CSV table of C-alpha atoms and ligand atoms in Angstrom, one decimal:
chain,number,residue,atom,x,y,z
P,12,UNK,CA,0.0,0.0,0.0
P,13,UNK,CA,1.2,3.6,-0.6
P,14,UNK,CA,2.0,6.3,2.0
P,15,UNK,CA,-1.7,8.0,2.4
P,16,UNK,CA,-3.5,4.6,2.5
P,17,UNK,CA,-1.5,3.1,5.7
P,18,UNK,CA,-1.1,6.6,6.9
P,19,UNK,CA,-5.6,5.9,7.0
P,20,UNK,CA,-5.7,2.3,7.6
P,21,UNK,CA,-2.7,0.9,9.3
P,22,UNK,CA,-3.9,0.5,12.9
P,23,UNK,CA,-7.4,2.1,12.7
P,24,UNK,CA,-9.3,-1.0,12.5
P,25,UNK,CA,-13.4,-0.7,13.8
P,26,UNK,CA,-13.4,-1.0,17.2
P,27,UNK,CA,-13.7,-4.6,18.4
P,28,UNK,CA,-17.1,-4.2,21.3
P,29,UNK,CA,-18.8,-1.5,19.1
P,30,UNK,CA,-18.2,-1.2,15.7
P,31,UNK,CA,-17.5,2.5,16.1
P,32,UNK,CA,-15.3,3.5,12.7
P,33,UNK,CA,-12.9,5.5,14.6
P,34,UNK,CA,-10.7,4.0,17.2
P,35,UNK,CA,-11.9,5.3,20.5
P,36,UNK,CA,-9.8,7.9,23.0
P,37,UNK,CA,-9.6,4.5,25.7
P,38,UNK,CA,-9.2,7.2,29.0
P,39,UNK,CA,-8.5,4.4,31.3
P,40,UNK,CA,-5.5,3.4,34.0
P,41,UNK,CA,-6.5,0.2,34.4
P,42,UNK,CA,-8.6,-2.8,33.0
P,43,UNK,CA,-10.7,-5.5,34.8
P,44,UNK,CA,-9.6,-9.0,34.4
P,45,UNK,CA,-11.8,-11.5,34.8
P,46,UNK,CA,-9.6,-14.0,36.8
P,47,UNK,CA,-6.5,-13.4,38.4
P,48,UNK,CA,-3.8,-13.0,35.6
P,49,UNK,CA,-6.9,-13.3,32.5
P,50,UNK,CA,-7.0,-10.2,30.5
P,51,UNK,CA,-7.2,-9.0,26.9
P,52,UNK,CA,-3.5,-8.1,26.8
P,53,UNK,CA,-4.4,-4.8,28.4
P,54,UNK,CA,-3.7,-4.5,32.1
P,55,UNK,CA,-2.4,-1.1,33.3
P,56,UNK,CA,-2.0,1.8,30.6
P,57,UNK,CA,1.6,2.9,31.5
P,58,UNK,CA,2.7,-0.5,29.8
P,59,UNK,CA,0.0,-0.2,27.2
P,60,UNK,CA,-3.4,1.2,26.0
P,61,UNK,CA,-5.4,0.5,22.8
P,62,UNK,CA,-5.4,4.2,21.7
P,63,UNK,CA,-1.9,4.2,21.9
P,64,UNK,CA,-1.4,1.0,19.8
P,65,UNK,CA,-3.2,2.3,16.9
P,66,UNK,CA,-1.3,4.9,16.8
P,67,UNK,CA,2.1,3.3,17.3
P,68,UNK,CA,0.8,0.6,14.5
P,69,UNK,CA,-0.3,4.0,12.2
P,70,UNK,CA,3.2,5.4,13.3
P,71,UNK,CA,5.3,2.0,11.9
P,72,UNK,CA,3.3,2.1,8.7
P,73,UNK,CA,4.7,5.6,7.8
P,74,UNK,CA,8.2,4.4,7.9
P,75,UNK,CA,7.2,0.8,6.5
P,76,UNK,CA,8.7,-0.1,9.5
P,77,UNK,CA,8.4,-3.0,12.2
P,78,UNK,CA,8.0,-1.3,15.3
P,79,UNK,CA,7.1,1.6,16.8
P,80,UNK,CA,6.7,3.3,20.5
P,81,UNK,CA,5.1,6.6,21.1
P,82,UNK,CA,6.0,8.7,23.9
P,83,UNK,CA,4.5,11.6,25.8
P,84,UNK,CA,7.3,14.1,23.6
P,85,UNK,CA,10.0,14.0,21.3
P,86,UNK,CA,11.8,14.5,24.5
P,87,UNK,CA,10.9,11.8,26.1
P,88,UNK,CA,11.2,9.7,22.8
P,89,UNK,CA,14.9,10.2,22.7
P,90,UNK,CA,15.7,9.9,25.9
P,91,UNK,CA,14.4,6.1,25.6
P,92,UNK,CA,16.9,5.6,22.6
P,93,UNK,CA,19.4,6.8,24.9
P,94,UNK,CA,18.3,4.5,27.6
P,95,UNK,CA,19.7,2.2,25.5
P,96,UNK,CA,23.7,3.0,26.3
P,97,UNK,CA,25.5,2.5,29.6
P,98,UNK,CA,27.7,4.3,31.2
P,99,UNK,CA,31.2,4.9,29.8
P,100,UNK,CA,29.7,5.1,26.0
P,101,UNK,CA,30.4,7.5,23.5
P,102,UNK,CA,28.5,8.9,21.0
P,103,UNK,CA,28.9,11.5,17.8
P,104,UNK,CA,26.4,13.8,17.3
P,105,UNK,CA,25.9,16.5,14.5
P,106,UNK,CA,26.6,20.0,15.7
P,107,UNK,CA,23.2,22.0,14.7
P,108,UNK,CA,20.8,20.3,16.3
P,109,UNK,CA,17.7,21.2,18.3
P,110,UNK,CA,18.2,23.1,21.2
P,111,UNK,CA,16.3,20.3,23.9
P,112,UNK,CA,18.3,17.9,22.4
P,113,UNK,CA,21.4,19.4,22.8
P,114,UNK,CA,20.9,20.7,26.5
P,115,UNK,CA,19.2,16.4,27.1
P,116,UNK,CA,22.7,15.5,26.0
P,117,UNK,CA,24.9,18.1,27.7
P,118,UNK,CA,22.9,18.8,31.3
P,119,UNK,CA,21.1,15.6,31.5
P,120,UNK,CA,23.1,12.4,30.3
P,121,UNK,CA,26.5,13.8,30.4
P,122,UNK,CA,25.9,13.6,34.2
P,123,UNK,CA,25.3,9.4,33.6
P,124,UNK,CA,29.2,9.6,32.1
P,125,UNK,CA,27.8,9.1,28.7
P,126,UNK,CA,30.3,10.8,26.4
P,127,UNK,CA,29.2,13.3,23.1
P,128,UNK,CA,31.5,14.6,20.7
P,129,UNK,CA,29.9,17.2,18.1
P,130,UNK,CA,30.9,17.5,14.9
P,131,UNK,CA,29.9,19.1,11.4
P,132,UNK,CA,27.7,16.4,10.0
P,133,UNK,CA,28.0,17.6,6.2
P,134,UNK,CA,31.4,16.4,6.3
P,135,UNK,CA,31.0,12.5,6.9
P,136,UNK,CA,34.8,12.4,7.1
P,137,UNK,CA,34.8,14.5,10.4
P,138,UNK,CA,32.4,11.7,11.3
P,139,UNK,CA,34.7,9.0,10.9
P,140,UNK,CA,37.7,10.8,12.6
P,141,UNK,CA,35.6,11.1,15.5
P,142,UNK,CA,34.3,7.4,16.1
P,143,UNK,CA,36.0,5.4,18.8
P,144,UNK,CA,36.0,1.8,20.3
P,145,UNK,CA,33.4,3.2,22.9
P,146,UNK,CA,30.8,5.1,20.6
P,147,UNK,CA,27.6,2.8,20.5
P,148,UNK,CA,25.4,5.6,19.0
P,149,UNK,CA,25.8,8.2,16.3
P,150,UNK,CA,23.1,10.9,16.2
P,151,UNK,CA,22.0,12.5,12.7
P,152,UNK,CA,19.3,15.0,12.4
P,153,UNK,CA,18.7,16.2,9.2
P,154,UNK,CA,17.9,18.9,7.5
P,155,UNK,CA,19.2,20.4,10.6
P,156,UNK,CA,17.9,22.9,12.9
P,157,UNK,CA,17.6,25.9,12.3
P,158,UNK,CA,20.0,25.9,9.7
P,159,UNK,CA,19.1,23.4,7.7
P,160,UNK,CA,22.0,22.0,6.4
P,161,UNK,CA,21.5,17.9,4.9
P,162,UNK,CA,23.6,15.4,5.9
P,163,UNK,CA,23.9,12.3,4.0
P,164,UNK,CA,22.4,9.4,5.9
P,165,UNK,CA,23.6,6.5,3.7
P,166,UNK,CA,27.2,7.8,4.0
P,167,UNK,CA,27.2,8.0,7.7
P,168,UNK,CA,25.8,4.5,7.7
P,169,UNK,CA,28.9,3.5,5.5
P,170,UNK,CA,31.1,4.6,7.7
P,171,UNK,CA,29.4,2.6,10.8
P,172,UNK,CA,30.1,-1.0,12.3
P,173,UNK,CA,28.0,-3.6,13.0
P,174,UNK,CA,28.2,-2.0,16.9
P,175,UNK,CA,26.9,1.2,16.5
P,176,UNK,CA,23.8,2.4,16.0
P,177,UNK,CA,22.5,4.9,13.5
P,178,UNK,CA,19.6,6.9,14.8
P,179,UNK,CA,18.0,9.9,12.6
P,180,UNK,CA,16.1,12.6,13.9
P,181,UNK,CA,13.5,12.7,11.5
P,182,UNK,CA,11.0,15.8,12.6
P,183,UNK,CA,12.0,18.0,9.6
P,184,UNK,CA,11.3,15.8,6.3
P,185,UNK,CA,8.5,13.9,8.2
P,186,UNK,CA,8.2,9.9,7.0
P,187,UNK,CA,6.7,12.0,3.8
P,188,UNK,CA,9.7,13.1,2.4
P,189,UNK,CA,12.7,11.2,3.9
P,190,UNK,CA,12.9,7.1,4.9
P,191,UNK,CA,15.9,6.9,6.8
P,192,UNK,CA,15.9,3.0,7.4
P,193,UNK,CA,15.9,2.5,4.0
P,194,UNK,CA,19.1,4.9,3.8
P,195,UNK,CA,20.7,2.8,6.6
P,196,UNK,CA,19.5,3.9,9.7
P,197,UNK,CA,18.7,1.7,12.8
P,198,UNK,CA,16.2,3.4,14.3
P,199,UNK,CA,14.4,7.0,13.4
P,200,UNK,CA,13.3,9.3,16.2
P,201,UNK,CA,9.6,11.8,15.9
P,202,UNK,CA,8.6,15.2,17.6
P,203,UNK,CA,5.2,14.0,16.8
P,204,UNK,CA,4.5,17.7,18.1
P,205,UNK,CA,5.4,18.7,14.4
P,206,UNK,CA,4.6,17.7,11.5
P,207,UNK,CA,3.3,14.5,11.9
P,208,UNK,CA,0.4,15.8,14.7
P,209,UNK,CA,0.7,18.8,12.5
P,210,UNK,CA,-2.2,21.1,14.3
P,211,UNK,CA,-0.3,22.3,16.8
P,212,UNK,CA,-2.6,21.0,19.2
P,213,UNK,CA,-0.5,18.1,21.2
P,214,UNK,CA,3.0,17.2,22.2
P,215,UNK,CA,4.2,13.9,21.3
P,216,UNK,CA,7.3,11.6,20.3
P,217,UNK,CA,8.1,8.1,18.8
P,218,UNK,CA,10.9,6.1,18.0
P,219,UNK,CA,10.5,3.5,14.8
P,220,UNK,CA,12.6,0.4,13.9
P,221,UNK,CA,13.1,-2.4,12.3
P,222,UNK,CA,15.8,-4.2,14.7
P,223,UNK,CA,13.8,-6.3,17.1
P,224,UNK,CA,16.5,-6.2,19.7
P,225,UNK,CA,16.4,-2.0,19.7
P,226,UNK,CA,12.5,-2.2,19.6
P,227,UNK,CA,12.5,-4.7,22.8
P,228,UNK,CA,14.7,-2.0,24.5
P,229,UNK,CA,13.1,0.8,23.7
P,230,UNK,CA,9.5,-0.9,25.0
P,231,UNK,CA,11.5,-1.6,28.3
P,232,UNK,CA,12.4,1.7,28.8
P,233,UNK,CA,8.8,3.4,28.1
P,234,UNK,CA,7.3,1.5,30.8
P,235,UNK,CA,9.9,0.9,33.1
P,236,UNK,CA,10.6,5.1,33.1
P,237,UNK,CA,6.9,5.8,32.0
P,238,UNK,CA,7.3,8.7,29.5
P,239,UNK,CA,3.8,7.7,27.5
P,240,UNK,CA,1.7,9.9,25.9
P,241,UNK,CA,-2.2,10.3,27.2
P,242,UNK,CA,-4.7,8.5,25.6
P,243,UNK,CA,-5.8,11.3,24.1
P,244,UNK,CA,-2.9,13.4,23.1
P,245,UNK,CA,-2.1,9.3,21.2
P,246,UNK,CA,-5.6,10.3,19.3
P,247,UNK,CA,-4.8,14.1,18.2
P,248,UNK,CA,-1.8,12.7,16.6
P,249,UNK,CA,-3.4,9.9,15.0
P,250,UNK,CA,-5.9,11.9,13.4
P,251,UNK,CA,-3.4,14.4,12.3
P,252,UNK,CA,-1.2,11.7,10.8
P,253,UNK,CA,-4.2,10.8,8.7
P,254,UNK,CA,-3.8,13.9,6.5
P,255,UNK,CA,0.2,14.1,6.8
P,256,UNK,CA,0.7,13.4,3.0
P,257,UNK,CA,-1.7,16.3,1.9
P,258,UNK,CA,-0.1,18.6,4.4
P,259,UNK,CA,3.2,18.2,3.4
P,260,UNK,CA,2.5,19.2,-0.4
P,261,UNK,CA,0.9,22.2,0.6
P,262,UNK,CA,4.0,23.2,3.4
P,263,UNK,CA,6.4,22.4,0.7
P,264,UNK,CA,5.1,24.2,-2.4
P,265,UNK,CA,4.6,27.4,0.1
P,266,UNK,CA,8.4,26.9,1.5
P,267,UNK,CA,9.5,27.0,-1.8
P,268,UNK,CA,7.6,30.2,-2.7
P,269,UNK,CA,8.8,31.8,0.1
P,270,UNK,CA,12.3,30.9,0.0
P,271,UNK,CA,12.4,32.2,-4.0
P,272,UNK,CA,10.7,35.4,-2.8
P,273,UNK,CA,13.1,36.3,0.1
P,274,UNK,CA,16.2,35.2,-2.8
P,275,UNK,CA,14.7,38.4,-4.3
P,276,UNK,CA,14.6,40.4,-1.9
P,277,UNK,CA,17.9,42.8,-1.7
P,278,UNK,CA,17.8,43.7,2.1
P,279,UNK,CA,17.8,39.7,2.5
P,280,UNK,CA,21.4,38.7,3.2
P,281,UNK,CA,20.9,35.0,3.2
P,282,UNK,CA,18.1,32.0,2.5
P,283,UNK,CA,18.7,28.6,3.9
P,284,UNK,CA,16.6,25.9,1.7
P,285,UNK,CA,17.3,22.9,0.8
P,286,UNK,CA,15.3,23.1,-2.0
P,287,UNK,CA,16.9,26.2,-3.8
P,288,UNK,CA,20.1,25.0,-6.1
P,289,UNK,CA,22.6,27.8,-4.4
P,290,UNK,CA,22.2,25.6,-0.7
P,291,UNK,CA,25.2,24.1,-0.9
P,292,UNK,CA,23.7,20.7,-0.3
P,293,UNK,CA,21.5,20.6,-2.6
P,294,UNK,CA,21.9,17.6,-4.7
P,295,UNK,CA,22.2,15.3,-1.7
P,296,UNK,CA,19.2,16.9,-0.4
P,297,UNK,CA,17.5,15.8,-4.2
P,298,UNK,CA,18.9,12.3,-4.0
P,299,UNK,CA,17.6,11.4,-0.5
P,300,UNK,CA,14.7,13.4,-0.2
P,301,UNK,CA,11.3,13.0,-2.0
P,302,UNK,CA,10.7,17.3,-0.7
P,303,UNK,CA,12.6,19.9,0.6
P,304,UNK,CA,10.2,20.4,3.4
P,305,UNK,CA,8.0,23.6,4.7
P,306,UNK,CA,11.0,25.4,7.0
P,307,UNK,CA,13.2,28.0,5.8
P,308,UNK,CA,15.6,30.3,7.6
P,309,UNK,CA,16.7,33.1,7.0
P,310,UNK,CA,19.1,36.7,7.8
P,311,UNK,CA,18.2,40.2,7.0
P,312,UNK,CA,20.8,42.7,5.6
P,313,UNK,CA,21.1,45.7,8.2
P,314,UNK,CA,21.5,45.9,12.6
P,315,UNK,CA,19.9,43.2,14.7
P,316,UNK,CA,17.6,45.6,15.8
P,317,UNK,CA,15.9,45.1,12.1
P,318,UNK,CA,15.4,41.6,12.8
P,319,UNK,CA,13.9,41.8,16.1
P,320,UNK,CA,11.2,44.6,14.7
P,321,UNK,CA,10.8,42.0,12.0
P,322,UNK,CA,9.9,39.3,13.6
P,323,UNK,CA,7.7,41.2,15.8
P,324,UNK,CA,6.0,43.1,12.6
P,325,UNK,CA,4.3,39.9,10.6
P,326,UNK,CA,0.3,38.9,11.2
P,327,UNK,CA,0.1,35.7,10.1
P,328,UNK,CA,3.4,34.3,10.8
P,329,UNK,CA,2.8,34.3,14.7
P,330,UNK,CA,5.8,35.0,16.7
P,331,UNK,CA,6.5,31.6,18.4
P,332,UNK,CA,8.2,28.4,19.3
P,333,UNK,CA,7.6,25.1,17.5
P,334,UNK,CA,6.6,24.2,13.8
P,335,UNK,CA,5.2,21.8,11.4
P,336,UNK,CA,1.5,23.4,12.0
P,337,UNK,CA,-0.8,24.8,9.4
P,338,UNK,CA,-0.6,27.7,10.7
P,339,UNK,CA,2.4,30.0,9.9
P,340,UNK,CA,5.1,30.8,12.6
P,341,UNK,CA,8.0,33.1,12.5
P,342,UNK,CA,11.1,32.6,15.4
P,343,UNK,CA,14.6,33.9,16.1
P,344,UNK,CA,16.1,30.6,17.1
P,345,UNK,CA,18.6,32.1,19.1
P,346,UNK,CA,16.8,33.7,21.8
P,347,UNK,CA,14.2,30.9,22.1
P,348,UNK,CA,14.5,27.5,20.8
P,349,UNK,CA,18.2,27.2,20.9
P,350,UNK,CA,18.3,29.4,24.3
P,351,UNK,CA,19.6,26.7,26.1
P,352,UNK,CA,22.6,27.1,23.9
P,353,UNK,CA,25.9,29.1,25.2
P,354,UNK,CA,26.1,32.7,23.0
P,355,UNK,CA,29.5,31.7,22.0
P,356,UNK,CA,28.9,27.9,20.9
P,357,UNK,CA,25.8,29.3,19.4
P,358,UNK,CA,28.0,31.8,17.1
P,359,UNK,CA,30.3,29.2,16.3
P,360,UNK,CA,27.6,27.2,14.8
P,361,UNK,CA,26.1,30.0,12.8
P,362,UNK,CA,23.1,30.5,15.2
P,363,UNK,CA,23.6,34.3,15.2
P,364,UNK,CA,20.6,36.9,16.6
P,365,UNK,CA,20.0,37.5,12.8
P,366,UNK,CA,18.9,34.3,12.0
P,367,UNK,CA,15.3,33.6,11.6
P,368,UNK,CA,13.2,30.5,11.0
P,369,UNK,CA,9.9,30.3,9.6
P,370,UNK,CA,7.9,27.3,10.1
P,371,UNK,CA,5.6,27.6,7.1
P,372,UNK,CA,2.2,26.7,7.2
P,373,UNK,CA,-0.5,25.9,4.7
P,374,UNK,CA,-2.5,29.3,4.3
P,375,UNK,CA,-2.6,31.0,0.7
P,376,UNK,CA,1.1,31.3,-0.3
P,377,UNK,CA,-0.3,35.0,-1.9
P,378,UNK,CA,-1.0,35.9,1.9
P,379,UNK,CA,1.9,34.8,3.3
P,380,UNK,CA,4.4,36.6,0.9
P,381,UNK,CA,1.8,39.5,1.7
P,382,UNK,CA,2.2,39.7,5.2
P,383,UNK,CA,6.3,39.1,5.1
P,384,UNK,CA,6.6,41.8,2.5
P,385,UNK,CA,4.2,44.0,4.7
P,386,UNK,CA,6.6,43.2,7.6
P,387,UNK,CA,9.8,43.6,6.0
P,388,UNK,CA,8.8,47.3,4.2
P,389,UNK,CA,7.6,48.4,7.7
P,390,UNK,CA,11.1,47.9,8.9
P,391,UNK,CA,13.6,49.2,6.0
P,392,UNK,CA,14.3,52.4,8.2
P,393,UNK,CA,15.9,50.0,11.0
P,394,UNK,CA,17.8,48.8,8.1
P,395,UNK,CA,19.4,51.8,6.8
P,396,UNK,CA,20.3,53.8,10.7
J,22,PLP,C1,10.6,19.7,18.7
J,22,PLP,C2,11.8,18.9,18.4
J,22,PLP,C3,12.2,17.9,19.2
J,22,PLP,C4,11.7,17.7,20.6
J,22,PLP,O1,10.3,17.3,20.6
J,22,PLP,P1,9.2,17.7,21.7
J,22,PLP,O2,8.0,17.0,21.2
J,22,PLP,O3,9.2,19.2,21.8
J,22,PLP,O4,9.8,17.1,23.0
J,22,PLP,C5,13.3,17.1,18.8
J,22,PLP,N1,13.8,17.2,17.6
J,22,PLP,C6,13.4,18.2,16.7
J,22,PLP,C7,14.1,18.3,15.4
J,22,PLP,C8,12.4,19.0,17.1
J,22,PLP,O5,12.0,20.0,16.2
């Protein structure tokens, strides 16, 4: 079947005692057994609920994958990867990455004496010169946030042994427009808060496989740490899934319009897309993507001042954290989602207080070029002092 049929069926089968179409929100702890130890393989919801298995089974059919566990965040989703190392392990992680993940790996795990080394991802050399006889993991995401760089998946998996695992942060391309499995990976880890959920309307997280043993784990660890999305918040994201195909068109053709607009704009300094032939991995991006995705970044030519009156002049594109909505947001990574991030390692990796990031949603492109031209005219004077 093909991605918007078991992104419909896979999982949502009628409900077994009713009939009802739509697989029910199941808002219960517990379930009654009718003799000691006699259930129907439900018996406290921490370790499973039927909500939740639909959408873990929807989840695995995006990626054509095995296995699937959601999780209460993307947080909380790669924390349980993690949970997979011990003590004394290394890992080698790309060097723009989302801020949460960053500050999990630095503040959080780093206190557990697991080891991270950071490198520049584009250059899968830099990769290999950082490996060592203790890394177990090596952590890709891709396109890259904010700046959206592309790494190449199936090189890094080249490079690999049979020891380490490959795990790709996939929020950005969503199962739509990248499979990492099939370019390698091990496992593939979801901000279901994003694109996938896509309404801005629940947090959420999952991690997908096809290696049994990493599956089994990863199962352990949600219920033996309990980091499982609500039976509810498991149905917001199942329904949004539904549709994920259809969104991502619309993100994608409006990314693109946008990010050819700003291009010709002279008080823009820089556009970051992968879709536009002058990003500098471009052709990688067109070999292992099926889209360039809905999120562009970009700088403005003049003080920061400019950008801040900017980003606080549009209408639609509301001023806020997240993405992968329909609705249009605008942020300034540096001062909120990558906060957590030291000014000077921030630099160093490019995420300067001139760098924006739109997370474009699916409104009328006409609209949306509208309301950023409005914004950036407003603010020309701030340009020029
Ligand atoms: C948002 C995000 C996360 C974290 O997910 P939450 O659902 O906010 O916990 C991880 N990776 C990427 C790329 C994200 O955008």
């Amino acid at each position: 079947m093909r991605f918007s049929t078991r992104a419909i069926h896979a999982g949502q089968e009628a409900d077994p005692t009713t009939g009802a179409t739509i697989v029910p929100i199941y808002q219960t702890s517990t379930y009654t057994q009718s003799a000691v130890g006699e259930h129907k393989g439900f018996d406290y919801s921490r370790t499973v609920n039927p909500t939740r298995t639909a959408l873990e089974k929807q989840l695995a059919a995006l990626d054509e994958a095995a296995f699937c566990s959601a999780f209460a965040s993307g947080m909380a989703a790669t924390a349980a990867v993690l949970n997979a190392l011990s003590a004394g392990d290394h890992v080698v992680v790309g060097d723009d990455l989302y801020g949460g993940t960053y500050r999990l790996f630095s503040r959080v795990l780093s206190r557990y004496d697991l080891r991270f080394t950071y490198v520049d991802m584009t250059l899968p050399e830099a990769v290999g010169a950082a490996l060592e006889p203790r890394t177990k993991l090596i952590w890709v995401e891709t396109p890259t946030n904010p700046l959206l760089k592309i790494v190449d998946i199936a090189a890094i998996a080249n490079l690999k042994d049979a020891g380490q695992l490959l795990v790709v942060d996939n929020t950005f391309a969503s199962p739509y427009f990248q499979s990492p499995l099939a370019l390698g990976a091990d496992a593939i880890v979801y901000s279901t808060t994003k694109y996938i959920g896509g309404h801005s309307d629940a947090v959420g997280g999952a991690v997908v496989t096809n290696d049994a043993k990493l599956a089994e784990t990863v199962r352990f660890h949600q219920n033996a740490v309990g980091g499982v999305p609500g039976p509810f918040d498991a149905w917001l994201v199942m329904r949004g899934a539904k549709t994920l195909a259809l969104r991502m068109r619309a993100h994608e053709a409006n990314a693109r319009g946008i990010a050819e607009f700003l291009a010709g704009r002279d008080d823009v300094e820089s556009v970051f897309y992968p879709g536009l032939r002058s990003h500098p991995q471009h052709e990688i991006a067109k070999r292992q993507m099926r889209g360039f995705g809905g999120m562009v970044s970009f700088t403005l030519r003049g003080p920061e001042a400019r950008t801040f009156a900017f980003a606080g002049r549009t209408r639609l594109f509301s001023l806020a954290e997240s993405l992968g909505g329909v609705e249009s947001l605008i942020s300034l990574p540096a001062r909120m989602t990558h906060g957590s991030i030291p000014k000077e390692e921030r630099e160093r990796r490019g995420v300067t207080d001139r760098l924006l990031r739109l997370s474009v949603g699916i409104e009328d492109l006409e609209d949306l070029i509208d309301d950023l031209r409005t914004a950036l005219d407003a603010t020309v004077e701030h340009a020029h002092r």
